[in-house]
């Protein structure tokens, strides 16, 4: 490969041959996503698997109000997050509160609402 630096530098760089064999940026991102979703990111996964709809009242959500849709753990264990989503249920905050019915979500709700 001849590299010449004579004359004006050209804006266009010669296309490099596909010699780079390391992981592509896409692969790196994908791996980072997988790692993150292994613990904390189950909400996004559950919404993706089950859709933006409350499993209890059937209310539908979209990107403008999806923060009202929460993920309920059927067995109550927040660490039990199987990849197939079998322990998750998408519930709107109202149904979710009802599901627990003991103010477990009080903190969560008080964060989302002004009062
Ligand atoms: Zn609901
Ligand atoms: Zn719950």
Short mmCIF file of C-alpha atoms and ligand atoms in Angstrom, two decimals:
data_model
loop_
_atom_site.label_atom_id
_atom_site.label_comp_id
_atom_site.label_asym_id
_atom_site.label_seq_id
_atom_site.Cartn_x
_atom_site.Cartn_y
_atom_site.Cartn_z
CA UNK A 1 0.00 0.00 0.00
CA UNK A 2 1.52 3.29 -1.07
CA UNK A 3 0.75 6.31 1.02
CA UNK A 4 1.78 9.57 -0.48
CA UNK A 5 1.67 12.87 1.27
CA UNK A 6 2.48 15.06 -1.63
CA UNK A 7 0.30 17.85 -2.76
CA UNK A 8 -2.81 19.02 -1.08
CA UNK A 9 -4.32 16.72 1.48
CA UNK A 10 -7.38 15.21 0.03
CA UNK A 11 -10.61 15.16 1.94
CA UNK A 12 -11.47 11.80 0.59
CA UNK A 13 -9.57 9.03 2.22
CA UNK A 14 -9.03 5.86 0.31
CA UNK A 15 -11.39 3.18 1.46
CA UNK A 16 -9.63 0.79 3.74
CA UNK A 17 -9.72 -2.85 2.93
CA UNK A 18 -11.66 -4.98 5.37
CA UNK A 19 -8.65 -5.84 7.46
CA UNK A 20 -10.11 -4.90 10.83
CA UNK A 21 -11.17 -8.06 12.54
CA UNK A 22 -12.10 -6.80 16.01
CA UNK A 23 -15.68 -6.51 17.18
CA UNK A 24 -17.72 -3.97 15.31
CA UNK A 25 -19.28 -1.07 17.14
CA UNK A 26 -22.62 -2.75 16.68
CA UNK A 27 -21.39 -5.84 18.43
CA UNK A 28 -19.97 -3.86 21.30
CA UNK A 29 -23.23 -2.00 21.75
CA UNK A 30 -25.21 -5.19 21.58
CA UNK A 31 -23.07 -6.79 24.22
CA UNK A 32 -23.35 -3.78 26.50
CA UNK A 33 -27.10 -3.89 26.11
CA UNK A 34 -27.22 -7.54 26.98
CA UNK A 35 -25.17 -7.00 30.10
CA UNK A 36 -27.32 -4.15 31.23
CA UNK A 37 -30.55 -5.94 30.53
CA UNK A 38 -29.34 -8.88 32.57
CA UNK A 39 -30.11 -6.96 35.72
CA UNK A 40 -31.62 -3.51 35.64
CA UNK A 41 -33.19 -3.11 32.26
CA UNK A 42 -36.03 -5.60 32.52
CA UNK A 43 -38.68 -2.91 32.18
CA UNK A 44 -37.79 -2.13 28.61
CA UNK A 45 -37.65 -5.79 27.81
CA UNK A 46 -40.98 -6.49 29.37
CA UNK A 47 -42.61 -3.62 27.52
CA UNK A 48 -41.12 -4.95 24.32
CA UNK A 49 -42.27 -8.50 24.95
CA UNK A 50 -45.73 -7.84 26.31
CA UNK A 51 -46.46 -4.61 24.54
CA UNK A 52 -47.58 -1.22 25.78
CA UNK A 53 -50.81 -2.45 27.28
CA UNK A 54 -51.93 -3.00 30.85
CA UNK A 55 -52.45 -6.70 31.48
CA UNK A 56 -55.26 -5.99 33.89
CA UNK A 57 -57.45 -3.20 32.58
CA UNK A 58 -56.33 -3.40 28.97
CA UNK A 59 -55.53 0.26 28.75
CA UNK A 60 -53.12 0.98 25.94
CA UNK A 61 -50.13 3.23 26.10
CA UNK A 62 -47.75 4.83 23.69
CA UNK A 63 -44.46 6.62 23.89
CA UNK A 64 -46.12 9.73 25.30
CA UNK A 65 -47.44 8.08 28.46
CA UNK A 66 -45.50 4.86 28.70
CA UNK A 67 -44.06 6.00 32.02
CA UNK A 68 -47.46 5.12 33.47
CA UNK A 69 -46.93 1.52 32.52
CA UNK A 70 -44.92 -0.44 35.05
CA UNK A 71 -43.63 -3.95 35.28
CA UNK A 72 -45.06 -6.17 37.95
CA UNK A 73 -43.21 -9.28 39.06
CA UNK A 74 -45.70 -12.06 39.27
CA UNK A 75 -43.85 -13.88 42.01
CA UNK A 76 -42.95 -10.66 43.80
CA UNK A 77 -39.26 -11.28 43.34
CA UNK A 78 -37.67 -8.37 41.53
CA UNK A 79 -34.55 -10.40 40.93
CA UNK A 80 -36.39 -13.08 39.08
CA UNK A 81 -36.16 -11.75 35.54
CA UNK A 82 -36.28 -14.59 33.04
CA UNK A 83 -35.44 -13.53 29.53
CA UNK A 84 -38.74 -14.78 28.13
CA UNK A 85 -40.65 -12.35 30.34
CA UNK A 86 -42.63 -15.08 32.07
CA UNK A 87 -42.35 -13.40 35.45
CA UNK A 88 -43.37 -9.99 34.19
CA UNK A 89 -46.70 -8.40 33.78
CA UNK A 90 -47.17 -4.93 32.40
CA UNK A 91 -49.53 -3.04 34.65
CA UNK A 92 -50.53 0.58 34.57
CA UNK A 93 -49.67 2.37 37.79
CA UNK A 94 -53.29 2.23 38.92
CA UNK A 95 -53.67 -1.49 38.47
CA UNK A 96 -50.22 -2.04 39.85
CA UNK A 97 -51.11 -0.16 42.98
CA UNK A 98 -54.27 -2.16 43.21
CA UNK A 99 -52.32 -5.35 42.75
CA UNK A 100 -50.17 -4.62 45.75
CA UNK A 101 -52.87 -2.59 47.48
CA UNK A 102 -50.69 -1.72 50.40
CA UNK A 103 -49.01 1.44 49.27
CA UNK A 104 -45.95 -0.43 48.18
CA UNK A 105 -45.84 1.85 45.20
CA UNK A 106 -46.33 5.00 47.21
CA UNK A 107 -42.77 6.07 46.64
CA UNK A 108 -42.94 5.31 42.98
CA UNK A 109 -46.17 7.21 42.52
CA UNK A 110 -45.08 10.19 44.53
CA UNK A 111 -42.11 10.50 42.24
CA UNK A 112 -44.26 10.54 39.17
CA UNK A 113 -46.99 12.82 40.39
CA UNK A 114 -46.76 16.30 41.70
CA UNK A 115 -48.75 15.36 44.73
ZN1 LIG B 1 -54.43 -1.05 34.28
ZN1 LIG B 2 -45.81 -5.38 41.33
#
